[in-house]
Each structure stands twice: as C-alpha cells, then as structure tokens.
PDB file of C-alpha atoms in Angstrom:
ATOM      1  CA  MET A   1     -41.243 -29.598 -11.701  1.00  0.00           C
ATOM      2  CA  LYS A   2     -40.284 -27.954  -8.417  1.00  0.00           C
ATOM      3  CA  LYS A   3     -37.820 -30.750  -7.567  1.00  0.00           C
ATOM      4  CA  PHE A   4     -36.258 -30.512 -11.052  1.00  0.00           C
ATOM      5  CA  SER A   5     -35.811 -26.723 -10.713  1.00  0.00           C
ATOM      6  CA  THR A   6     -34.175 -27.169  -7.323  1.00  0.00           C
ATOM      7  CA  LYS A   7     -31.677 -29.636  -8.786  1.00  0.00           C
ATOM      8  CA  ILE A   8     -30.804 -27.222 -11.591  1.00  0.00           C
ATOM      9  CA  PHE A   9     -30.265 -24.443  -9.048  1.00  0.00           C
ATOM     10  CA  LEU A  10     -27.928 -26.627  -6.974  1.00  0.00           C
ATOM     11  CA  VAL A  11     -25.913 -27.647 -10.038  1.00  0.00           C
ATOM     12  CA  VAL A  12     -25.534 -24.019 -11.125  1.00  0.00           C
ATOM     13  CA  LEU A  13     -24.523 -23.016  -7.584  1.00  0.00           C
ATOM     14  CA  LEU A  14     -21.891 -25.754  -7.368  1.00  0.00           C
ATOM     15  CA  LEU A  15     -20.508 -24.834 -10.771  1.00  0.00           C
ATOM     16  CA  SER A  16     -20.262 -21.169  -9.820  1.00  0.00           C
ATOM     17  CA  LEU A  17     -18.462 -22.032  -6.590  1.00  0.00           C
ATOM     18  CA  ASN A  18     -16.043 -24.250  -8.477  1.00  0.00           C
ATOM     19  CA  ILE A  19     -15.327 -21.509 -11.028  1.00  0.00           C
ATOM     20  CA  SER A  20     -14.703 -19.049  -8.195  1.00  0.00           C
ATOM     21  CA  ALA A  21     -12.313 -21.460  -6.484  1.00  0.00           C
ATOM     22  CA  GLN A  22     -10.404 -21.969  -9.757  1.00  0.00           C
ATOM     23  CA  GLN A  23     -10.135 -18.275 -10.541  1.00  0.00           C
ATOM     24  CA  TYR A  24      -6.341 -18.378 -10.189  1.00  0.00           C
ATOM     25  CA  THR A  25      -3.940 -21.129 -11.188  1.00  0.00           C
ATOM     26  CA  LYS A  26      -2.705 -22.994  -8.126  1.00  0.00           C
ATOM     27  CA  GLY A  27       0.794 -21.905  -7.230  1.00  0.00           C
ATOM     28  CA  SER A  28       0.639 -18.645  -9.184  1.00  0.00           C
ATOM     29  CA  PRO A  29       1.465 -15.362  -7.407  1.00  0.00           C
ATOM     30  CA  GLU A  30      -2.184 -14.276  -7.665  1.00  0.00           C
ATOM     31  CA  TRP A  31      -3.317 -17.570  -6.147  1.00  0.00           C
ATOM     32  CA  LEU A  32      -0.940 -17.069  -3.213  1.00  0.00           C
ATOM     33  CA  VAL A  33      -2.279 -13.575  -2.527  1.00  0.00           C
ATOM     34  CA  ASP A  34      -5.848 -14.837  -2.744  1.00  0.00           C
ATOM     35  CA  MET A  35      -5.124 -17.769  -0.427  1.00  0.00           C
ATOM     36  CA  PHE A  36      -3.460 -15.579   2.192  1.00  0.00           C
ATOM     37  CA  PHE A  37      -5.961 -12.734   2.229  1.00  0.00           C
ATOM     38  CA  ASN A  38      -9.216 -14.172   0.934  1.00  0.00           C
ATOM     39  CA  SER A  39      -9.368 -17.884   1.717  1.00  0.00           C
ATOM     40  CA  SER A  40     -10.792 -19.143   4.999  1.00  0.00           C
ATOM     41  CA  SER A  41      -8.143 -21.880   5.068  1.00  0.00           C
ATOM     42  CA  PHE A  42      -4.566 -22.137   3.780  1.00  0.00           C
ATOM     43  CA  GLU A  43      -3.415 -25.577   4.882  1.00  0.00           C
ATOM     44  CA  GLU A  44      -0.512 -25.786   2.418  1.00  0.00           C
ATOM     45  CA  LYS A  45       1.234 -22.656   3.650  1.00  0.00           C
ATOM     46  CA  ILE A  46       4.359 -24.613   4.636  1.00  0.00           C
ATOM     47  CA  ASN A  47       4.942 -25.249   0.925  1.00  0.00           C
ATOM     48  CA  TYR A  48       4.453 -21.612  -0.055  1.00  0.00           C
ATOM     49  CA  TYR A  49       6.187 -19.638   2.703  1.00  0.00           C
ATOM     50  CA  THR A  50       9.833 -18.617   2.732  1.00  0.00           C
ATOM     51  CA  GLY A  51      12.167 -16.347   4.687  1.00  0.00           C
ATOM     52  CA  GLU A  52      10.610 -14.591   7.668  1.00  0.00           C
ATOM     53  CA  MET A  53       7.205 -16.071   6.844  1.00  0.00           C
ATOM     54  CA  MET A  54       8.435 -19.466   8.058  1.00  0.00           C
ATOM     55  CA  ASN A  55       8.218 -18.027  11.576  1.00  0.00           C
ATOM     56  CA  ASP A  56       4.468 -17.520  11.081  1.00  0.00           C
ATOM     57  CA  LEU A  57       3.451 -21.025  10.058  1.00  0.00           C
ATOM     58  CA  GLN A  58       1.354 -21.419  13.207  1.00  0.00           C
ATOM     59  CA  GLN A  59      -0.222 -17.979  12.840  1.00  0.00           C
ATOM     60  CA  PRO A  60      -3.539 -17.519  11.000  1.00  0.00           C
ATOM     61  CA  THR A  61      -3.548 -15.812   7.633  1.00  0.00           C
ATOM     62  CA  ILE A  62      -5.605 -12.671   7.098  1.00  0.00           C
ATOM     63  CA  GLY A  63      -8.250 -14.763   5.350  1.00  0.00           C
ATOM     64  CA  GLU A  64      -8.428 -17.181   8.278  1.00  0.00           C
ATOM     65  CA  GLU A  65      -8.758 -14.306  10.745  1.00  0.00           C
ATOM     66  CA  LEU A  66     -11.571 -12.700   8.760  1.00  0.00           C
ATOM     67  CA  LYS A  67     -13.518 -15.798   7.726  1.00  0.00           C
ATOM     68  CA  GLU A  68     -16.533 -14.784   9.833  1.00  0.00           C
ATOM     69  CA  SER A  69     -16.562 -11.176   8.614  1.00  0.00           C
ATOM     70  CA  ASP A  70     -17.925  -9.413   5.536  1.00  0.00           C
ATOM     71  CA  ALA A  71     -14.499  -8.132   4.503  1.00  0.00           C
ATOM     72  CA  GLN A  72     -13.915  -7.260   0.860  1.00  0.00           C
ATOM     73  CA  ILE A  73     -10.500  -7.864  -0.711  1.00  0.00           C
ATOM     74  CA  LEU A  74      -9.025  -6.143  -3.759  1.00  0.00           C
ATOM     75  CA  PHE A  75      -5.448  -6.734  -4.874  1.00  0.00           C
ATOM     76  CA  TYR A  76      -3.303  -5.822  -7.847  1.00  0.00           C
ATOM     77  CA  LYS A  77       0.293  -6.251  -8.961  1.00  0.00           C
ATOM     78  CA  ILE A  78       2.559  -3.214  -8.685  1.00  0.00           C
ATOM     79  CA  LEU A  79       5.970  -4.767  -9.341  1.00  0.00           C
ATOM     80  CA  GLU A  80       7.174  -7.587 -11.564  1.00  0.00           C
ATOM     81  CA  LYS A  81      10.943  -7.854 -11.782  1.00  0.00           C
ATOM     82  CA  ASP A  82      13.049 -10.962 -12.407  1.00  0.00           C
ATOM     83  CA  ASN A  83      11.820 -13.609  -9.940  1.00  0.00           C
ATOM     84  CA  ARG A  84       9.857 -11.175  -7.804  1.00  0.00           C
ATOM     85  CA  GLN A  85       6.263  -9.958  -7.827  1.00  0.00           C
ATOM     86  CA  ASN A  86       4.816  -7.483  -5.326  1.00  0.00           C
ATOM     87  CA  PHE A  87       1.136  -6.810  -4.734  1.00  0.00           C
ATOM     88  CA  ALA A  88      -0.886  -4.080  -3.067  1.00  0.00           C
ATOM     89  CA  VAL A  89      -3.887  -5.398  -1.150  1.00  0.00           C
ATOM     90  CA  GLU A  90      -6.880  -3.310  -0.087  1.00  0.00           C
ATOM     91  CA  LEU A  91      -8.967  -4.864   2.664  1.00  0.00           C
ATOM     92  CA  GLU A  92     -12.282  -3.192   3.399  1.00  0.00           C
ATOM     93  CA  VAL A  93     -13.938  -4.173   6.661  1.00  0.00           C
ATOM     94  CA  ASN A  94     -16.421  -2.242   8.810  1.00  0.00           C
ATOM     95  CA  GLU A  95     -16.332   0.647   6.297  1.00  0.00           C
ATOM     96  CA  ARG A  96     -12.581   1.017   6.784  1.00  0.00           C
ATOM     97  CA  VAL A  97      -9.866   0.370   4.188  1.00  0.00           C
ATOM     98  CA  ILE A  98      -6.624  -1.252   5.366  1.00  0.00           C
ATOM     99  CA  ASP A  99      -3.632  -1.476   3.018  1.00  0.00           C
ATOM    100  CA  PHE A 100      -1.309  -4.470   2.981  1.00  0.00           C
ATOM    101  CA  TYR A 101       1.669  -5.284   0.786  1.00  0.00           C
ATOM    102  CA  CYS A 102       2.553  -8.825  -0.240  1.00  0.00           C
ATOM    103  CA  TYR A 103       6.036  -9.761  -1.499  1.00  0.00           C
ATOM    104  CA  ILE A 104       6.394 -12.940  -3.535  1.00  0.00           C
ATOM    105  CA  ILE A 105       9.575 -14.528  -4.893  1.00  0.00           C
ATOM    106  CA  LYS A 106      10.300 -17.611  -6.977  1.00  0.00           C
ATOM    107  CA  GLU A 107      12.468 -20.278  -5.352  1.00  0.00           C
ATOM    108  CA  ASN A 108      13.354 -23.420  -7.310  1.00  0.00           C
ATOM    109  CA  GLU A 109      10.525 -22.741  -9.770  1.00  0.00           C
ATOM    110  CA  THR A 110       7.984 -22.300  -6.949  1.00  0.00           C
ATOM    111  CA  TRP A 111       6.397 -18.970  -6.078  1.00  0.00           C
ATOM    112  CA  LYS A 112       6.454 -18.289  -2.336  1.00  0.00           C
ATOM    113  CA  ILE A 113       5.351 -15.518   0.018  1.00  0.00           C
ATOM    114  CA  GLU A 114       8.452 -13.824   1.369  1.00  0.00           C
ATOM    115  CA  ALA A 115       6.838 -11.168   3.579  1.00  0.00           C
ATOM    116  CA  ILE A 116       3.680  -9.235   4.399  1.00  0.00           C
ATOM    117  CA  ARG A 117       3.750  -5.593   5.424  1.00  0.00           C
ATOM    118  CA  ARG A 118       1.225  -3.084   6.707  1.00  0.00           C
ATOM    119  CA  PHE A 119       1.915   0.604   7.296  1.00  0.00           C
ATOM    120  CA  LEU A 120       0.410   0.796  10.775  1.00  0.00           C
ATOM    121  CA  LEU A 121       0.872   4.055  12.648  1.00  0.00           C
ATOM    122  CA  PRO A 122       0.666   4.250  16.459  1.00  0.00           C
ATOM    123  CA  ARG A 123      -2.836   4.853  17.752  1.00  0.00           C
ATOM    124  CA  PHE A 124      -1.886   8.142  19.429  1.00  0.00           C
ATOM    125  CA  ILE A 125      -1.284   9.782  16.028  1.00  0.00           C
ATOM    126  CA  TYR A 126      -4.923   9.191  15.129  1.00  0.00           C
ATOM    127  CA  SER A 127      -5.938  10.501  18.562  1.00  0.00           C
ATOM    128  CA  VAL A 128      -3.958  13.710  18.050  1.00  0.00           C
ATOM    129  CA  TYR A 129      -5.576  14.225  14.664  1.00  0.00           C
ATOM    130  CA  ASP A 130      -9.057  13.661  16.132  1.00  0.00           C
ATOM    131  CA  SER A 131      -8.343  16.138  18.937  1.00  0.00           C
ATOM    132  CA  LEU A 132      -7.158  18.806  16.508  1.00  0.00           C
ATOM    133  CA  SER A 133     -10.186  18.222  14.287  1.00  0.00           C
ATOM    134  CA  ASN A 134     -12.482  18.953  17.225  1.00  0.00           C
ATOM    135  CA  LEU A 135     -10.883  22.287  18.116  1.00  0.00           C
ATOM    136  CA  PRO A 136     -13.420  25.106  17.604  1.00  0.00           C
ATOM    137  CA  SER A 137     -10.799  27.625  16.434  1.00  0.00           C
ATOM    138  CA  PRO A 138      -7.452  25.957  15.727  1.00  0.00           C
ATOM    139  CA  SER A 139      -4.405  28.208  15.502  1.00  0.00           C
ATOM    140  CA  PRO A 140      -2.410  28.357  12.231  1.00  0.00           C
ATOM    141  CA  PRO A 141       0.221  25.904  13.585  1.00  0.00           C
ATOM    142  CA  ASP A 142      -2.568  23.558  14.684  1.00  0.00           C
ATOM    143  CA  GLN A 143      -4.166  23.830  11.252  1.00  0.00           C
ATOM    144  CA  ASN A 144      -0.871  22.924   9.579  1.00  0.00           C
ATOM    145  CA  LEU A 145      -0.337  19.951  11.884  1.00  0.00           C
ATOM    146  CA  MET A 146      -3.919  18.808  11.360  1.00  0.00           C
ATOM    147  CA  LYS A 147      -3.463  18.891   7.577  1.00  0.00           C
ATOM    148  CA  THR A 148      -0.225  16.919   7.829  1.00  0.00           C
ATOM    149  CA  LEU A 149      -1.750  14.284  10.099  1.00  0.00           C
ATOM    150  CA  GLN A 150      -4.801  14.048   7.875  1.00  0.00           C
ATOM    151  CA  LEU A 151      -2.548  13.094   4.960  1.00  0.00           C
ATOM    152  CA  PHE A 152      -0.314  10.882   7.109  1.00  0.00           C
ATOM    153  CA  THR A 153      -3.306   8.787   8.200  1.00  0.00           C
ATOM    154  CA  MET A 154      -4.883   8.466   4.737  1.00  0.00           C
ATOM    155  CA  ASN A 155      -4.970   5.118   2.972  1.00  0.00           C
ATOM    156  CA  ASP A 156      -3.216   4.597  -0.354  1.00  0.00           C
ATOM    157  CA  ALA A 157      -6.272   5.260  -2.522  1.00  0.00           C
ATOM    158  CA  GLN A 158      -6.960   8.547  -0.735  1.00  0.00           C
ATOM    159  CA  LEU A 159      -3.356   9.690  -1.138  1.00  0.00           C
ATOM    160  CA  LYS A 160      -3.360   8.829  -4.837  1.00  0.00           C
ATOM    161  CA  ASN A 161      -6.533  10.872  -5.291  1.00  0.00           C
ATOM    162  CA  TYR A 162      -4.952  13.743  -3.380  1.00  0.00           C
ATOM    163  CA  LEU A 163      -1.868  13.744  -5.605  1.00  0.00           C
ATOM    164  CA  ASN A 164      -4.063  13.664  -8.698  1.00  0.00           C
ATOM    165  CA  SER A 165      -5.892  16.759  -7.477  1.00  0.00           C
ATOM    166  CA  LYS A 166      -2.703  18.647  -6.540  1.00  0.00           C
ATOM    167  CA  ASP A 167      -0.194  17.582  -9.184  1.00  0.00           C
ATOM    168  CA  ASP A 168       0.444  21.136 -10.405  1.00  0.00           C
ATOM    169  CA  GLU A 169       1.176  22.348  -6.874  1.00  0.00           C
ATOM    170  CA  TYR A 170       3.600  19.481  -6.271  1.00  0.00           C
ATOM    171  CA  SER A 171       5.308  20.116  -9.602  1.00  0.00           C
ATOM    172  CA  ASN A 172       5.809  23.734  -8.554  1.00  0.00           C
ATOM    173  CA  ILE A 173       7.531  22.603  -5.363  1.00  0.00           C
ATOM    174  CA  VAL A 174       9.973  20.521  -7.413  1.00  0.00           C
ATOM    175  CA  TRP A 175      10.597  23.494  -9.716  1.00  0.00           C
ATOM    176  CA  TYR A 176      11.402  25.862  -6.831  1.00  0.00           C
ATOM    177  CA  PHE A 177      13.417  23.209  -4.988  1.00  0.00           C
ATOM    178  CA  ASN A 178      15.682  22.642  -7.982  1.00  0.00           C
ATOM    179  CA  ARG A 179      16.339  26.394  -8.035  1.00  0.00           C
ATOM    180  CA  ASN A 180      17.134  26.556  -4.305  1.00  0.00           C
ATOM    181  CA  GLU A 181      14.281  28.977  -3.608  1.00  0.00           C
ATOM    182  CA  ASN A 182      13.830  27.684  -0.077  1.00  0.00           C
ATOM    183  CA  GLU A 183      11.347  30.254   1.219  1.00  0.00           C
ATOM    184  CA  GLU A 184       8.983  29.563  -1.656  1.00  0.00           C
ATOM    185  CA  VAL A 185       9.386  25.818  -1.124  1.00  0.00           C
ATOM    186  CA  ASP A 186       8.607  26.063   2.608  1.00  0.00           C
ATOM    187  CA  SER A 187       5.524  28.169   1.969  1.00  0.00           C
ATOM    188  CA  ARG A 188       4.132  25.764  -0.606  1.00  0.00           C
ATOM    189  CA  LEU A 189       4.931  22.704   1.514  1.00  0.00           C
ATOM    190  CA  SER A 190       2.934  24.181   4.380  1.00  0.00           C
ATOM    191  CA  LEU A 191      -0.070  24.855   2.154  1.00  0.00           C
ATOM    192  CA  LEU A 192      -0.079  21.231   0.999  1.00  0.00           C
ATOM    193  CA  GLY A 193       0.344  19.791   4.490  1.00  0.00           C
ATOM    194  CA  CYS A 194       3.805  18.379   3.789  1.00  0.00           C
ATOM    195  CA  ASN A 195       6.836  18.385   6.028  1.00  0.00           C
ATOM    196  CA  ALA A 196       9.981  18.447   3.883  1.00  0.00           C
ATOM    197  CA  VAL A 197      11.506  18.088   0.432  1.00  0.00           C
ATOM    198  CA  TYR A 198      14.870  16.406  -0.108  1.00  0.00           C
ATOM    199  CA  LYS A 199      17.099  14.273  -2.300  1.00  0.00           C
ATOM    200  CA  ASP A 200      18.565  10.872  -1.453  1.00  0.00           C
ATOM    201  CA  ASN A 201      22.158  10.319  -2.578  1.00  0.00           C
ATOM    202  CA  ARG A 202      21.244   6.814  -3.699  1.00  0.00           C
ATOM    203  CA  PHE A 203      18.632   8.205  -6.103  1.00  0.00           C
ATOM    204  CA  PRO A 204      20.042  11.599  -7.123  1.00  0.00           C
ATOM    205  CA  SER A 205      17.495  12.255  -9.874  1.00  0.00           C
ATOM    206  CA  CYS A 206      14.507  11.821  -7.548  1.00  0.00           C
ATOM    207  CA  VAL A 207      12.929  14.619  -5.530  1.00  0.00           C
ATOM    208  CA  PHE A 208      11.166  13.349  -2.404  1.00  0.00           C
ATOM    209  CA  ILE A 209       8.325  15.332  -0.845  1.00  0.00           C
ATOM    210  CA  GLN A 210       7.798  13.993   2.646  1.00  0.00           C
ATOM    211  CA  ILE A 211       4.317  14.236   4.119  1.00  0.00           C
ATOM    212  CA  ASN A 212       5.437  13.183   7.580  1.00  0.00           C
ATOM    213  CA  THR A 213       7.647  10.767   9.449  1.00  0.00           C
ATOM    214  CA  PHE A 214       7.537   8.920  12.758  1.00  0.00           C
ATOM    215  CA  LYS A 215      10.660   7.052  13.830  1.00  0.00           C
ATOM    216  CA  ARG A 216      11.465   4.863  10.794  1.00  0.00           C
ATOM    217  CA  MET A 217       8.042   5.300   9.212  1.00  0.00           C
ATOM    218  CA  GLU A 218       7.595   7.809   6.409  1.00  0.00           C
ATOM    219  CA  THR A 219       5.006   8.627   3.759  1.00  0.00           C
ATOM    220  CA  GLY A 220       5.231  10.950   0.794  1.00  0.00           C
ATOM    221  CA  PHE A 221       5.530  11.410  -2.941  1.00  0.00           C
ATOM    222  CA  PHE A 222       8.558  11.573  -5.174  1.00  0.00           C
ATOM    223  CA  TYR A 223       9.190  12.864  -8.660  1.00  0.00           C
ATOM    224  CA  ALA A 224      11.463  11.045 -11.104  1.00  0.00           C
ATOM    225  CA  ASN A 225      12.066  11.510 -14.815  1.00  0.00           C
ATOM    226  CA  GLU A 226      12.080   8.590 -17.237  1.00  0.00           C
ATOM    227  CA  LYS A 227      15.827   8.002 -16.901  1.00  0.00           C
ATOM    228  CA  SER A 228      15.897   8.191 -13.108  1.00  0.00           C
ATOM    229  CA  VAL A 229      16.966   5.277 -10.957  1.00  0.00           C
ATOM    230  CA  ILE A 230      14.140   4.868  -8.456  1.00  0.00           C
ATOM    231  CA  PRO A 231      13.960   2.854  -5.215  1.00  0.00           C
ATOM    232  CA  LEU A 232      12.904  -0.782  -5.407  1.00  0.00           C
ATOM    233  CA  MET A 233       9.821  -1.775  -3.460  1.00  0.00           C
ATOM    234  CA  SER A 234      10.790  -4.469  -0.953  1.00  0.00           C
ATOM    235  CA  PRO A 235       9.985  -5.608   2.610  1.00  0.00           C
ATOM    236  CA  LYS A 236      12.905  -3.480   3.793  1.00  0.00           C
ATOM    237  CA  GLU A 237      12.740   0.324   3.814  1.00  0.00           C
ATOM    238  CA  PHE A 238      10.599   1.240   0.769  1.00  0.00           C
ATOM    239  CA  ILE A 239       7.753  -1.145   1.532  1.00  0.00           C
ATOM    240  CA  TYR A 240       5.417   0.480  -1.014  1.00  0.00           C
ATOM    241  CA  ILE A 241       6.041   2.384  -4.234  1.00  0.00           C
ATOM    242  CA  GLU A 242       3.381   2.966  -6.855  1.00  0.00           C
ATOM    243  CA  LYS A 243       3.338   5.193  -9.904  1.00  0.00           C
ATOM    244  CA  VAL A 244       0.360   7.545  -9.735  1.00  0.00           C
ATOM    245  CA  LEU A 245       1.004  10.024 -12.553  1.00  0.00           C
ATOM    246  CA  PRO A 246       3.706  10.369 -15.217  1.00  0.00           C
ATOM    247  CA  GLY A 247       6.838  11.027 -13.177  1.00  0.00           C
ATOM    248  CA  TRP A 248       5.038  10.908  -9.813  1.00  0.00           C
ATOM    249  CA  TYR A 249       5.080   8.085  -7.255  1.00  0.00           C
ATOM    250  CA  LEU A 250       3.535   7.434  -3.858  1.00  0.00           C
ATOM    251  CA  TYR A 251       5.906   5.822  -1.357  1.00  0.00           C
ATOM    252  CA  ARG A 252       5.961   4.465   2.177  1.00  0.00           C
ATOM    253  CA  ILE A 253       9.052   3.667   4.230  1.00  0.00           C
ATOM    254  CA  MET A 254       9.140   1.400   7.259  1.00  0.00           C
TER     255      MET A 254
END
C-alpha cells in the first residue's frame, strides 16, 4: 500500500510539473517572457532574439542568473499594437521588487524579444535619500528633496498606488497649469514632491508632471483625454507607459 501511494504521488507530481511547463504556448509572447525571466535555461534564444538582443546571445537571461534564488516573477501585458507586444515584469527577490520591461515584435510570423529595459538609477541617488531620511531635523528644502527622491526611487507598483491616493491633487495641478497660474502650480508641485509640469510639442494634449530627472532618465505622470495622442512605449525614450486611472498614466523615460 505504501509503495502504491508513493507511485501515485510521483505521477501527480510529474503531471503537475508538465502542466506548469506547458502553461504558455511555445513561441507565444507570454512564453518568451516566461523563458527569459522565469526559466533556468533558454537554449533556443538564438531563434527568439532580434535587434540589439543578438549581441547578448552569450549572456545569461534573468531566469538563468536567478535559478538558485527564491525570486518571484509576475508579468503582464501593457501594450498590444500591430506586430508588437510589450510587457511589464515585476521581479521580487530578497524582499525587493525590481521592474523590467520586455519588448516583443513579430518577424516573419515569429515572435522575438527585441529589447529588455530596466529603470536603474545610480546608487548615489539612493544614498542621498537615505542620508536625508536620517537627518534629525531636516530643513524645508531638505524635506522637499527627500520627498522627491522618495518618489523617484519607488517601484512601479508603489508609484501607481501613490497616484491613486493623490489623483485629486494631481488633477488640480493640471487645472491650474492650463490657466497659467504658475505660483499655485509651483506650490502644489512642491507639496506632492514633484519637480515640474510641462507640455511636449509632439503630444500637445498631454500634460506631463515630472517627479524628477537625472541626465536622460525621467519619471512622472501625465494626463491625457480620450482623444489625445500619447507617447508609444518602446525601448527608446518612453520605456514604460501604463494607464493607472482614467486619463492618468505613469511613465518612465530613459
């Protein structure tokens, strides 16, 4: 009886492993994301890489790098347009969440990974924020900078939660900005820990609220009505765009 039970357990275990391995159809965009970030081996990468990724054929994937860790991976699609699908990937390891973005295109009826991006700030920015956080009595300018850096170093999920909790305040900034009431705008930006509000000539109906910027890196929110032309998420410039609330988007530039 004991031997029979053991055999049943092994069969069930093998079946469950097989189901897990077949969770996504081979060659599908979801399968590619799973293979790159979650699989301990991606031997067929030469068939599923394109563009700049061809330079990384000899480099390990994220899944291969983390095969000995207890990392948890969550991913979801945030853009599907023509022959392109983009995914946001949340990697949780050592109680820390790291955001990646995966860009997939279809070439000759085959889905391929075009690029991988990560919004990685220089270490000194985190050090400055930690130093400010440890000040016993920070001055008002230090408090403002600390708030800005706190937002700048947040992960995507934290920023989306922040926008959800402050949507009325951000809507007020847009209202005052459109009426050229600059003093009111500056005051409200400071309270929210943001750096600037502006429009981009390429997207004239969008109002961008910049949290902070460092060299070519930028994080913030933008407001757009239903008829607005908004930026396209791609490996160049706007590496991440996700709708958070009606009319409101989180963006990252790199």
